[in-house]
mmCIF file with all atom_site columns, C-alpha atoms in Angstrom:
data_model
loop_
_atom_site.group_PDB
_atom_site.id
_atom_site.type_symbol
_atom_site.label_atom_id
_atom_site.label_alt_id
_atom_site.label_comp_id
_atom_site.label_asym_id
_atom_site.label_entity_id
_atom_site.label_seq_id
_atom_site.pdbx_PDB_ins_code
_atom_site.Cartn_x
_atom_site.Cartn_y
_atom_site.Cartn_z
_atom_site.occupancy
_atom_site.B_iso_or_equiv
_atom_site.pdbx_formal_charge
_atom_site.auth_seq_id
_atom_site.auth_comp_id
_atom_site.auth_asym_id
_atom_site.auth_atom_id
_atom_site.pdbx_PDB_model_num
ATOM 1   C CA . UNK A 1 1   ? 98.687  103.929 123.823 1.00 60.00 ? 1   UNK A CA 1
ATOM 2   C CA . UNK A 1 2   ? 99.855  107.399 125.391 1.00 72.00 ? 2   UNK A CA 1
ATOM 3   C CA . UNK A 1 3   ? 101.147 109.762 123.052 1.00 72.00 ? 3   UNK A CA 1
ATOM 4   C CA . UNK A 1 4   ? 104.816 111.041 124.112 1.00 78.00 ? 4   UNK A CA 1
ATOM 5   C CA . UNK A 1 5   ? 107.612 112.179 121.765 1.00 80.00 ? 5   UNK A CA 1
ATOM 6   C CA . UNK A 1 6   ? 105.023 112.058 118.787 1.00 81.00 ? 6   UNK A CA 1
ATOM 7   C CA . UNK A 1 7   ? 100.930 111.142 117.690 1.00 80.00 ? 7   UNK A CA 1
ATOM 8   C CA . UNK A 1 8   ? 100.880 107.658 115.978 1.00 80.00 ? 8   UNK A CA 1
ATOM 9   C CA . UNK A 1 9   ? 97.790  107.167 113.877 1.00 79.00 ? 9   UNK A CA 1
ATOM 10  C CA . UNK A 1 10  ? 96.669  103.883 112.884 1.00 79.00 ? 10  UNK A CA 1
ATOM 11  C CA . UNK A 1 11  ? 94.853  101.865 111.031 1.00 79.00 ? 11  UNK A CA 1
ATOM 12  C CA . UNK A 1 12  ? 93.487  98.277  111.243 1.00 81.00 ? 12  UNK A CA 1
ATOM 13  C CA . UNK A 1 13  ? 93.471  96.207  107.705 1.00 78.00 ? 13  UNK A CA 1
ATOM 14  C CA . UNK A 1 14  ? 89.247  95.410  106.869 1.00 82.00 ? 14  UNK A CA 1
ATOM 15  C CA . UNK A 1 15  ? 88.585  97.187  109.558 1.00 84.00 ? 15  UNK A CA 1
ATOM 16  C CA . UNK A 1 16  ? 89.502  100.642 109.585 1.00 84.00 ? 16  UNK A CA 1
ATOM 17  C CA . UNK A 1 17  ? 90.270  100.505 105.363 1.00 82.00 ? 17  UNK A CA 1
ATOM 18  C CA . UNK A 1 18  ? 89.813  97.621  102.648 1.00 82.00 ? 18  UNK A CA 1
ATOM 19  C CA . UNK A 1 19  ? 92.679  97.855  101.533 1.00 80.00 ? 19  UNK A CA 1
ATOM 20  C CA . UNK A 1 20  ? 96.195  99.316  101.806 1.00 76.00 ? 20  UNK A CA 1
ATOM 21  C CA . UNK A 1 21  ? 96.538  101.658 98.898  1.00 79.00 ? 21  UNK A CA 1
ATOM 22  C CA . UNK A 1 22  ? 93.085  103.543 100.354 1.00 83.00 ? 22  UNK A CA 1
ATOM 23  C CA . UNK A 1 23  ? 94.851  103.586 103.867 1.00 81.00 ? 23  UNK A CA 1
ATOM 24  C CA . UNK A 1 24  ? 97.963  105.326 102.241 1.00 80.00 ? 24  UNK A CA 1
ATOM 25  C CA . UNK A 1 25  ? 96.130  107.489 100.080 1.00 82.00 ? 25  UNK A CA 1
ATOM 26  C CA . UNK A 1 26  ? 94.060  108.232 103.630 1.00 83.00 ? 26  UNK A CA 1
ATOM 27  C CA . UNK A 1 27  ? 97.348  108.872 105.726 1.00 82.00 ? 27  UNK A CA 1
ATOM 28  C CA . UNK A 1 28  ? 98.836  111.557 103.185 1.00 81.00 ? 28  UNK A CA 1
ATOM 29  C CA . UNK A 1 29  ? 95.856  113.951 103.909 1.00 82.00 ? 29  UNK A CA 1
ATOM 30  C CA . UNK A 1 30  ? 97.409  114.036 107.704 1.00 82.00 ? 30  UNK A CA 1
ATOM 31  C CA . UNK A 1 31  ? 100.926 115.332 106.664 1.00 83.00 ? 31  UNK A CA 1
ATOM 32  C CA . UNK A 1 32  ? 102.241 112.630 108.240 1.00 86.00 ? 32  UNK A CA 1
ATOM 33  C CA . UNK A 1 33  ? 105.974 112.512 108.887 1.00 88.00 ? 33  UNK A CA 1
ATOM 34  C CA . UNK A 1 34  ? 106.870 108.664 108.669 1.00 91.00 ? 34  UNK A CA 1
ATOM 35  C CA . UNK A 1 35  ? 104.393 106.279 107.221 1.00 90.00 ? 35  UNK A CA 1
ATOM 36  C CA . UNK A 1 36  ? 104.216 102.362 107.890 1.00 88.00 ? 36  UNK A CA 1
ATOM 37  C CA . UNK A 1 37  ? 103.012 99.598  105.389 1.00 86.00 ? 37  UNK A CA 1
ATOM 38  C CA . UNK A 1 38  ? 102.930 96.943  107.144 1.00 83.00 ? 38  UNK A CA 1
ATOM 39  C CA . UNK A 1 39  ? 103.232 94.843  103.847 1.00 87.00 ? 39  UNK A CA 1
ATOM 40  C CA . UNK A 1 40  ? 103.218 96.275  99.688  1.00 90.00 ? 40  UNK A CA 1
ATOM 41  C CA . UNK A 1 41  ? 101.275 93.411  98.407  1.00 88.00 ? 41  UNK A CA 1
ATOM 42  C CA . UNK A 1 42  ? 99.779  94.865  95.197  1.00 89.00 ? 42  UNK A CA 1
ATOM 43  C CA . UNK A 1 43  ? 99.912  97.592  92.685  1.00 93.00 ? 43  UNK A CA 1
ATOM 44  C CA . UNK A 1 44  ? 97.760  100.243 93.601  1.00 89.00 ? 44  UNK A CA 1
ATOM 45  C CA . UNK A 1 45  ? 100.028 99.612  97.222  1.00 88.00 ? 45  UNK A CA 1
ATOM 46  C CA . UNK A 1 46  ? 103.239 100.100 96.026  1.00 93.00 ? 46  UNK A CA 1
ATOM 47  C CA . UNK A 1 47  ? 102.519 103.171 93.451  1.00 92.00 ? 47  UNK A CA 1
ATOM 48  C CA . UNK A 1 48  ? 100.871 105.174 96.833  1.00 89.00 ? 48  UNK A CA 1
ATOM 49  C CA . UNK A 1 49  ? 103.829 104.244 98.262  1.00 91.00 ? 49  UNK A CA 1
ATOM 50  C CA . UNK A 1 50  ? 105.972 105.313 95.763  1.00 94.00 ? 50  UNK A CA 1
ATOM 51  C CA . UNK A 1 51  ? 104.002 108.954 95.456  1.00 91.00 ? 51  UNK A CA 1
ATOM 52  C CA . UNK A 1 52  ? 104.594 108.997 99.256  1.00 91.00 ? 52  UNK A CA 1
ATOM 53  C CA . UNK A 1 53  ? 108.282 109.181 99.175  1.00 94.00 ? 53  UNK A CA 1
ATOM 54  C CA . UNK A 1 54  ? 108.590 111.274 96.446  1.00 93.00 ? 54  UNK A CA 1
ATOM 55  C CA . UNK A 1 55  ? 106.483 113.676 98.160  1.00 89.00 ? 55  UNK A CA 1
ATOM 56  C CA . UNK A 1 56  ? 109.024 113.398 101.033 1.00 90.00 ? 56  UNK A CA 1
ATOM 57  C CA . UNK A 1 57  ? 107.710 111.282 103.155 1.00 92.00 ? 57  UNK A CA 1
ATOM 58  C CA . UNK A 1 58  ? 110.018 108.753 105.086 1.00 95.00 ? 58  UNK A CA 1
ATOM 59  C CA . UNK A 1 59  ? 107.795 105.176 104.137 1.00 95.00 ? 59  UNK A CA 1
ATOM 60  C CA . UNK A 1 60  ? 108.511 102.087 105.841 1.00 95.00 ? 60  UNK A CA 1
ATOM 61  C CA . UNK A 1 61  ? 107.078 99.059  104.572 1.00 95.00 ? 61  UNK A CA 1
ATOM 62  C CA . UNK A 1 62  ? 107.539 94.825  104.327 1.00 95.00 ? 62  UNK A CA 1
ATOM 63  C CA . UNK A 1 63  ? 107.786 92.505  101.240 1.00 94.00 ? 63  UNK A CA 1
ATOM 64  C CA . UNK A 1 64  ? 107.982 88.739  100.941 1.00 93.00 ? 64  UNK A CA 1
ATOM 65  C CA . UNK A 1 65  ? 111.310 88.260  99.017  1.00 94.00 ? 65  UNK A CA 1
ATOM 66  C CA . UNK A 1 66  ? 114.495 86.108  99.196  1.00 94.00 ? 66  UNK A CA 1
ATOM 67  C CA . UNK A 1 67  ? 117.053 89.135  98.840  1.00 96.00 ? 67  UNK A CA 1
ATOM 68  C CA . UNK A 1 68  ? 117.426 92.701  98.428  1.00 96.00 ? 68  UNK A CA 1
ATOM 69  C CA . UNK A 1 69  ? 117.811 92.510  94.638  1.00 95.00 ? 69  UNK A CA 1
ATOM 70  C CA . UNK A 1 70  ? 114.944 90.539  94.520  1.00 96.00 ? 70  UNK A CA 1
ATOM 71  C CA . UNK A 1 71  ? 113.096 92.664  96.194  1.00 96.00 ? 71  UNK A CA 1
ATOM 72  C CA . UNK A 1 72  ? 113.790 95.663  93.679  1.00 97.00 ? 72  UNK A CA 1
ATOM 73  C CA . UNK A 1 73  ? 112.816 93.096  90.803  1.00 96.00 ? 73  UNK A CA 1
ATOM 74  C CA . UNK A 1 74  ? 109.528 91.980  92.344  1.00 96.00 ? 74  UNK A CA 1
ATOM 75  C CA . UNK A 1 75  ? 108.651 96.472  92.729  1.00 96.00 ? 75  UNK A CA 1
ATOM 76  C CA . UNK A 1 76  ? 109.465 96.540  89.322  1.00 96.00 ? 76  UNK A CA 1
ATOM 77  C CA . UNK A 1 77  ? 107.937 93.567  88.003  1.00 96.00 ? 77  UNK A CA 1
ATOM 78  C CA . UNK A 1 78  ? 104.214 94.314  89.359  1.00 96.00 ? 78  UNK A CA 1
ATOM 79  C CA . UNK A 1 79  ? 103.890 97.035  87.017  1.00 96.00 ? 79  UNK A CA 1
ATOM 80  C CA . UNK A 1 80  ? 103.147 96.404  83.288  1.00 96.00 ? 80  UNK A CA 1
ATOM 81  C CA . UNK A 1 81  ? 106.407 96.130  80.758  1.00 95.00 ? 81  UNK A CA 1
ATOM 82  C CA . UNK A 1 82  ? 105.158 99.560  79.248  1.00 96.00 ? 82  UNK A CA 1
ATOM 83  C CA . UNK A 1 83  ? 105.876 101.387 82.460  1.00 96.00 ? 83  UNK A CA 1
ATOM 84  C CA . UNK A 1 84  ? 109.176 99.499  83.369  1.00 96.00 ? 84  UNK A CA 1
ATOM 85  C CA . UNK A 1 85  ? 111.336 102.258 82.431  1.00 96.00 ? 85  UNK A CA 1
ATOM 86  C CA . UNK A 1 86  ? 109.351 104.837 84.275  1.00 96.00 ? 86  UNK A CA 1
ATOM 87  C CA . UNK A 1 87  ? 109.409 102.580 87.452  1.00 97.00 ? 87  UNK A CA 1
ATOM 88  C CA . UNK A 1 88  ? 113.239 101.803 87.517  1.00 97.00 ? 88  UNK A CA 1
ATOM 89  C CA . UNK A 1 89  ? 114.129 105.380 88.171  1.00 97.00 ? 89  UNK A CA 1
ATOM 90  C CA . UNK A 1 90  ? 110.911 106.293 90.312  1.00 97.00 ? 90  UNK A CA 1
ATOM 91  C CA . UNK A 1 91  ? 112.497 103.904 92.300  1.00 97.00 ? 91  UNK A CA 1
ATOM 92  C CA . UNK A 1 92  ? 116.151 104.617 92.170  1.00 97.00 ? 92  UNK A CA 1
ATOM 93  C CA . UNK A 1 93  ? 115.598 108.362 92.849  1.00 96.00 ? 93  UNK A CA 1
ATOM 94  C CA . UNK A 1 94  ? 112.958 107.350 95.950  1.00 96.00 ? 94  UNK A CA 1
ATOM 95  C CA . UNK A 1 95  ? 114.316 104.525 97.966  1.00 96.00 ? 95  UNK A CA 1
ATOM 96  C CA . UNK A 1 96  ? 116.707 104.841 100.354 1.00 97.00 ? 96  UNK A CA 1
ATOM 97  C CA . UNK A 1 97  ? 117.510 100.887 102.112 1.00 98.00 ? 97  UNK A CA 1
ATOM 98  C CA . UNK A 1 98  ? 116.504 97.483  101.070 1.00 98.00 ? 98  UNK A CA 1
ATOM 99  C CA . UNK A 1 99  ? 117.199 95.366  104.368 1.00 98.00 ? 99  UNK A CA 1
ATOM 100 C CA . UNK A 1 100 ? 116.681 91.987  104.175 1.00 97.00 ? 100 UNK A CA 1
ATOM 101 C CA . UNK A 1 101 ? 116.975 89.040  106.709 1.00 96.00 ? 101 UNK A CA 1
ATOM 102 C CA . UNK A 1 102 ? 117.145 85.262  107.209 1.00 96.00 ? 102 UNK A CA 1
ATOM 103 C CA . UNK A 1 103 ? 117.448 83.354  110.713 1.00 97.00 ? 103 UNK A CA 1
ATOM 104 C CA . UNK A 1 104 ? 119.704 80.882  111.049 1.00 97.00 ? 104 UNK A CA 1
ATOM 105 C CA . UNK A 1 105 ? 119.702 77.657  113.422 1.00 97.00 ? 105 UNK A CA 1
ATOM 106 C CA . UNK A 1 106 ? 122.263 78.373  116.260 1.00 97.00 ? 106 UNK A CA 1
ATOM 107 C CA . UNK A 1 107 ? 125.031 75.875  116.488 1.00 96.00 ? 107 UNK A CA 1
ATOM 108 C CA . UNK A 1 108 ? 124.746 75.483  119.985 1.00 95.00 ? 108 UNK A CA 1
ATOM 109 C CA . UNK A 1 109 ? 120.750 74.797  119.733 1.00 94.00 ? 109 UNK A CA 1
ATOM 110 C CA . UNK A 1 110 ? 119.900 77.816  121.588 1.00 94.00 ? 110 UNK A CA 1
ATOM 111 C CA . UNK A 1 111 ? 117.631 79.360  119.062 1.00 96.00 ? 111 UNK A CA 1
ATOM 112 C CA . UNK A 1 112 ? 118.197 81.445  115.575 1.00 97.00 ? 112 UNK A CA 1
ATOM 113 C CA . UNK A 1 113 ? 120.684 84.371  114.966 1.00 97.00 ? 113 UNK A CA 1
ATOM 114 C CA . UNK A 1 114 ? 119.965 87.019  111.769 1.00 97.00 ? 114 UNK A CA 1
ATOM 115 C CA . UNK A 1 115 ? 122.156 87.419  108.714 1.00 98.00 ? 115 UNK A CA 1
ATOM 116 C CA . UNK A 1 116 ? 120.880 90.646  107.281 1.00 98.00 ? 116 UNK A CA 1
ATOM 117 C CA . UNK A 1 117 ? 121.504 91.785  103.978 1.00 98.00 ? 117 UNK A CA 1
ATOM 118 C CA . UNK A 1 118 ? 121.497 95.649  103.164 1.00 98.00 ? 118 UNK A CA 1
ATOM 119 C CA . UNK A 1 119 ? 121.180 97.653  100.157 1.00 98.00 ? 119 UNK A CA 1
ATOM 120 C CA . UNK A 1 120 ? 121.944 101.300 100.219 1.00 98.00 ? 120 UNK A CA 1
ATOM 121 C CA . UNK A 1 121 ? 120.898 104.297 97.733  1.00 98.00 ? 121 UNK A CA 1
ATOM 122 C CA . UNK A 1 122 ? 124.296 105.284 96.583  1.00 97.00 ? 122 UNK A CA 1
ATOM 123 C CA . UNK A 1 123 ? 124.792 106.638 93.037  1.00 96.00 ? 123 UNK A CA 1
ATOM 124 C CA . UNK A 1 124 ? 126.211 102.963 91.996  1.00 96.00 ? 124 UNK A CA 1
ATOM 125 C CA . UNK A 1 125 ? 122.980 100.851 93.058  1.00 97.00 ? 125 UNK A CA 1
ATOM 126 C CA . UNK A 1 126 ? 120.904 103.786 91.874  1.00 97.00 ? 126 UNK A CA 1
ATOM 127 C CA . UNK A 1 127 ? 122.269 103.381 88.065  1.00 96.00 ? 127 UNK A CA 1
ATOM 128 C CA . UNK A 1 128 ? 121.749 100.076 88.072  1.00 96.00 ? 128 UNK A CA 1
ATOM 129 C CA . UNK A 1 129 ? 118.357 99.859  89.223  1.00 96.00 ? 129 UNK A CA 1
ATOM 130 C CA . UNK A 1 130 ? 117.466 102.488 87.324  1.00 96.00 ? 130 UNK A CA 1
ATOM 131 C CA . UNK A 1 131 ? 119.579 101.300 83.681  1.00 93.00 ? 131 UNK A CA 1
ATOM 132 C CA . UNK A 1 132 ? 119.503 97.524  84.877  1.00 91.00 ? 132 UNK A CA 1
ATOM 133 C CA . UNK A 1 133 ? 121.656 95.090  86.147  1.00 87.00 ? 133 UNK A CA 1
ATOM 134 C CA . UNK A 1 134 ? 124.399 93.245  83.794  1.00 83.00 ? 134 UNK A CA 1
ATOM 135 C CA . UNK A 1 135 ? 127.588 90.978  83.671  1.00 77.00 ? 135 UNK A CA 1
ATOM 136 C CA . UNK A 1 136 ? 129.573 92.930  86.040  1.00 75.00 ? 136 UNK A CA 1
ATOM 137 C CA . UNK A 1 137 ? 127.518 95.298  87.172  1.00 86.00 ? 137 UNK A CA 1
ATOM 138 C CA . UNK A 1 138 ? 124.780 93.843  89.458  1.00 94.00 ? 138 UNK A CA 1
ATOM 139 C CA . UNK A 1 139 ? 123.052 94.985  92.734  1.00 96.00 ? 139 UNK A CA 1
ATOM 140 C CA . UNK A 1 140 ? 125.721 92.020  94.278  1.00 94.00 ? 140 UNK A CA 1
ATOM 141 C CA . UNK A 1 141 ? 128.317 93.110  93.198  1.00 94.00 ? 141 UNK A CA 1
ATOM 142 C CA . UNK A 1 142 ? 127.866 96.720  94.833  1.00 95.00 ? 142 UNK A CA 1
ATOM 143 C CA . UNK A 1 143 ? 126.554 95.544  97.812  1.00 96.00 ? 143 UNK A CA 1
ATOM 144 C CA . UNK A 1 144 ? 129.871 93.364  98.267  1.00 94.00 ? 144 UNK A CA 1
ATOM 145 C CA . UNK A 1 145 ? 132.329 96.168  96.930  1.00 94.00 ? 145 UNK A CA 1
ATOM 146 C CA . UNK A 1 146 ? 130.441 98.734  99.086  1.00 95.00 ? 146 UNK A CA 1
ATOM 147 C CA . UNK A 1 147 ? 131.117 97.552  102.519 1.00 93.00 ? 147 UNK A CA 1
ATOM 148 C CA . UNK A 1 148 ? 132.763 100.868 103.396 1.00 95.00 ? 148 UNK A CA 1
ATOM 149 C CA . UNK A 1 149 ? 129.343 102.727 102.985 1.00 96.00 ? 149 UNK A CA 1
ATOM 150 C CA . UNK A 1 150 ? 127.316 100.570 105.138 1.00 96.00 ? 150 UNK A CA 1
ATOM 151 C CA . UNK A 1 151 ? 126.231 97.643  102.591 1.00 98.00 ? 151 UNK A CA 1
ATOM 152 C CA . UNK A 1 152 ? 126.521 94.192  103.184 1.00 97.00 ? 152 UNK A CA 1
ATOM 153 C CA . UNK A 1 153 ? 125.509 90.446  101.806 1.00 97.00 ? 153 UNK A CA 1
ATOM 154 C CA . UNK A 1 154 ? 123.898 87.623  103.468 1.00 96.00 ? 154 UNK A CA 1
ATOM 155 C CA . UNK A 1 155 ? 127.094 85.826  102.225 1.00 96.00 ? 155 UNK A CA 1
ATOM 156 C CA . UNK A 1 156 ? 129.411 88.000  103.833 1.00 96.00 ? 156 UNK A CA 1
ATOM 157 C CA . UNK A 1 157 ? 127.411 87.470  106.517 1.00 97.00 ? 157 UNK A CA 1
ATOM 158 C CA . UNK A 1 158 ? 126.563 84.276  106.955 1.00 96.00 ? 158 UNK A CA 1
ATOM 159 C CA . UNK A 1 159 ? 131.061 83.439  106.520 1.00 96.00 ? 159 UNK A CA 1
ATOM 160 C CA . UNK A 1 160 ? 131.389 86.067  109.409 1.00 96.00 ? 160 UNK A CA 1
ATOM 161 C CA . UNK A 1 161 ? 128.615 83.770  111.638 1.00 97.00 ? 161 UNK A CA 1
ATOM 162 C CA . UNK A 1 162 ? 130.181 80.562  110.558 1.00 96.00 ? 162 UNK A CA 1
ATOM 163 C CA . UNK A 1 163 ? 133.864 81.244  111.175 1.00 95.00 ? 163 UNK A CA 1
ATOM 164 C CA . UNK A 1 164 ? 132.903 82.651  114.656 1.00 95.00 ? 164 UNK A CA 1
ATOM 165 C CA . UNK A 1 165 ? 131.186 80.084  115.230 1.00 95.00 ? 165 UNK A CA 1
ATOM 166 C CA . UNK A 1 166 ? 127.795 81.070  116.077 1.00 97.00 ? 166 UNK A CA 1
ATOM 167 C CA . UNK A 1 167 ? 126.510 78.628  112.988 1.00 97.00 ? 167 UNK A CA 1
ATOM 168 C CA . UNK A 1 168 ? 127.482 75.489  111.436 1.00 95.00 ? 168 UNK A CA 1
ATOM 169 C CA . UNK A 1 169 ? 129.264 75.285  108.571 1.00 94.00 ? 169 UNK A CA 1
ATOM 170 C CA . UNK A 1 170 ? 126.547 73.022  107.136 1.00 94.00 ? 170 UNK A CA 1
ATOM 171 C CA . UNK A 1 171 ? 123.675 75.379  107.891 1.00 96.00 ? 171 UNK A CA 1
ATOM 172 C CA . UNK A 1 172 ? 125.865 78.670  106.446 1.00 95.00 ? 172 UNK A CA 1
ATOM 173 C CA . UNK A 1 173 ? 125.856 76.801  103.299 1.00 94.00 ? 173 UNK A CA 1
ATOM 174 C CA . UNK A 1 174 ? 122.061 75.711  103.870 1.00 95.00 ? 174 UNK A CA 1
ATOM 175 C CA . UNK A 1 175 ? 120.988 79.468  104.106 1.00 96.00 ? 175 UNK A CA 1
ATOM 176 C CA . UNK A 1 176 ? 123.466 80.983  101.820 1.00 95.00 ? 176 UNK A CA 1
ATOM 177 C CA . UNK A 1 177 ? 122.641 82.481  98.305  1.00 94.00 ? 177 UNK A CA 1
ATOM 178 C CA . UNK A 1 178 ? 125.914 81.230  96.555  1.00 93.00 ? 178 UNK A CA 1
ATOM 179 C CA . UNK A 1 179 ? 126.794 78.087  98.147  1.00 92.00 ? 179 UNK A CA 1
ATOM 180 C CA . UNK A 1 180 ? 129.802 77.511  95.727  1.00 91.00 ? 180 UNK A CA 1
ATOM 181 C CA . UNK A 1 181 ? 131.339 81.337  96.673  1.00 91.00 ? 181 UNK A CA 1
ATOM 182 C CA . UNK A 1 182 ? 130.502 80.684  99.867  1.00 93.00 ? 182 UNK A CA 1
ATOM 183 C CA . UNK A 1 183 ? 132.867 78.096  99.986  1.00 92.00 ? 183 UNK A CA 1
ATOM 184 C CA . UNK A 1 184 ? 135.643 79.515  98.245  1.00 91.00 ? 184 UNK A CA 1
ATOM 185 C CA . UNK A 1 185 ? 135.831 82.178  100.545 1.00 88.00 ? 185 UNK A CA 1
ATOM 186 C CA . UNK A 1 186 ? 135.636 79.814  103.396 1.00 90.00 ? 186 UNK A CA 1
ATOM 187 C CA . UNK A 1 187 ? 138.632 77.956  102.039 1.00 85.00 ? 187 UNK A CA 1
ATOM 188 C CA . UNK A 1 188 ? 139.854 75.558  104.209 1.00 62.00 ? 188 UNK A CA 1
ATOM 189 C CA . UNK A 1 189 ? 137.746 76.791  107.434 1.00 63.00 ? 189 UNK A CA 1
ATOM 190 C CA . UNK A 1 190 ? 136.487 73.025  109.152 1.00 58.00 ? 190 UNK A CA 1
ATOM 191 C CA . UNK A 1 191 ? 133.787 75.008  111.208 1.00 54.00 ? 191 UNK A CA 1
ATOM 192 C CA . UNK A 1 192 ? 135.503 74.171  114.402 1.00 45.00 ? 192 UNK A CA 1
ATOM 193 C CA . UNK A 1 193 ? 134.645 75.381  118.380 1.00 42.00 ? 193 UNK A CA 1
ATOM 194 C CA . UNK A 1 194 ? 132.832 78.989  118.320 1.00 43.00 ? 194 UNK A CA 1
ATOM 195 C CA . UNK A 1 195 ? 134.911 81.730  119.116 1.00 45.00 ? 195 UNK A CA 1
ATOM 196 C CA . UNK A 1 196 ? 134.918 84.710  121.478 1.00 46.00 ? 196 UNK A CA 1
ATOM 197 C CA . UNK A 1 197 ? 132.594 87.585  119.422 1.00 45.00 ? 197 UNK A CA 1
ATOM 198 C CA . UNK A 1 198 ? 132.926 91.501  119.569 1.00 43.00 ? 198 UNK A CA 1
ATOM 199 C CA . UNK A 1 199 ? 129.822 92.826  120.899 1.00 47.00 ? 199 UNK A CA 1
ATOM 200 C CA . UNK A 1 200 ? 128.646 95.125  117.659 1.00 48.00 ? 200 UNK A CA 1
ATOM 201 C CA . UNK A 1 201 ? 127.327 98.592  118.163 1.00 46.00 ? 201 UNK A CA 1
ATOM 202 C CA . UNK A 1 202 ? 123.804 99.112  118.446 1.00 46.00 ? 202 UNK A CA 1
ATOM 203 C CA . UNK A 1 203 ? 122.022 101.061 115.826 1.00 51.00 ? 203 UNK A CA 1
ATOM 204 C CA . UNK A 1 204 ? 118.245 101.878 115.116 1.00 46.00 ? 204 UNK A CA 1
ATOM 205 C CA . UNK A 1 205 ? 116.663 101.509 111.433 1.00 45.00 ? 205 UNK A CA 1
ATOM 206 C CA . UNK A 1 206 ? 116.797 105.015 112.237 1.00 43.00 ? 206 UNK A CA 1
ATOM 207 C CA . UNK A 1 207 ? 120.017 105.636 112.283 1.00 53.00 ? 207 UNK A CA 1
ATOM 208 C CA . UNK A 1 208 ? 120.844 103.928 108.999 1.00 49.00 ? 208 UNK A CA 1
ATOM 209 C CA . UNK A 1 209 ? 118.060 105.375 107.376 1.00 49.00 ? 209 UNK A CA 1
ATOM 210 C CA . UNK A 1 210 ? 119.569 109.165 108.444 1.00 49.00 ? 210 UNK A CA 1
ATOM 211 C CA . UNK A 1 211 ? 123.139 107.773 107.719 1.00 48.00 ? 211 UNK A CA 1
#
């Protein structure tokens, strides 16, 4: 590729590096300003990564979860009990957005639409990743209460999607996390013809990262 607006170095998995955590550990010697993972599938992986952003670095990476708060338990839980503590609030003070996404079957058959789920560092989510979650004080229950800065559920989500009728009902319910809230908040909805949608603003990962 031609180099424009910035230099992108990369590296090929096996056969640039063996591994990811040796690619990382490679990339931080180039003061780079943004690094890509393109997945944190071990230990060694995610503890460069972690050193990365605490260093300052803006670090991008994938993981193969159901959720957001699933995704903070599965960073946690590849380290050993001992070092749980220490972990929790490496990771509260470091990350900045957990996004997470599932595509749904279009109702009209025209191919899949993404709910997206997002998790934002405020000082709420950041407490309770770093003291842990409990009865009434989960990573849910901010994301749904915190709607005003920029979080968001798949639930929430996937209710908008069904009662404009870019979904079924039946496949909301199919993809949703809490099928029983889900329909309580649908109430007596019958997932009828789709409806006129507002075209949403566009925004970059970008932008919600510098948000």
């Amino acid at each position: 590729h031609t180099h424009e607006n910035s230099t992108i170095h990369q590296r090929e998995l096996h056969s640039d590096t063996p591994n990811f955590a040796l690619a990382l550990r490679a990339a931080l010697r180039q003061a780079p300003k943004v690094i890509l993972v393109g997945e944190m599938r071990d230990r060694e992986t995610m503890e460069v990564a972690l050193e990365a952003a605490e260093t300052g670095h803006l670090v991008l990476s994938t993981l193969h979860t159901i959720d957001a708060a699933k995704s903070v338990e599965r960073i946690i839980g590849v380290f050993p009990k001992n070092e749980e503590q220490i972990i929790r609030t490496r990771l509260a003070q470091s990350f900045r957005y957990i996004v997470s996404q599932r595509l749904l079957p279009r109702a009209d058959g025209s191919g899949r639409v993404a709910a997206i789920e997002i998790l934002k560092a405020t000082s709420r989510t950041k407490e309770y990743i770093e003291r842990g979650e409990s009865e009434g004080k989960s990573l849910l229950d901010a994301m749904e209460q915190g709607e005003v800065e920029g979080m968001q559920t798949f639930d929430g989500q996937i209710e908008k999607l069904i009662r404009s009728g870019v979904v079924s009902k039946e496949d909301g319910l199919a993809y949703s996390s809490h099928q029983g809230n889900l329909l309580l908040r649908l109430g007596e909805y019958g997932g009828g013809a789709p409806k006129e949608q507002a075209k949403p603003a566009k925004k970059s990962i970008l932008d919600m990262i510098e948000r």
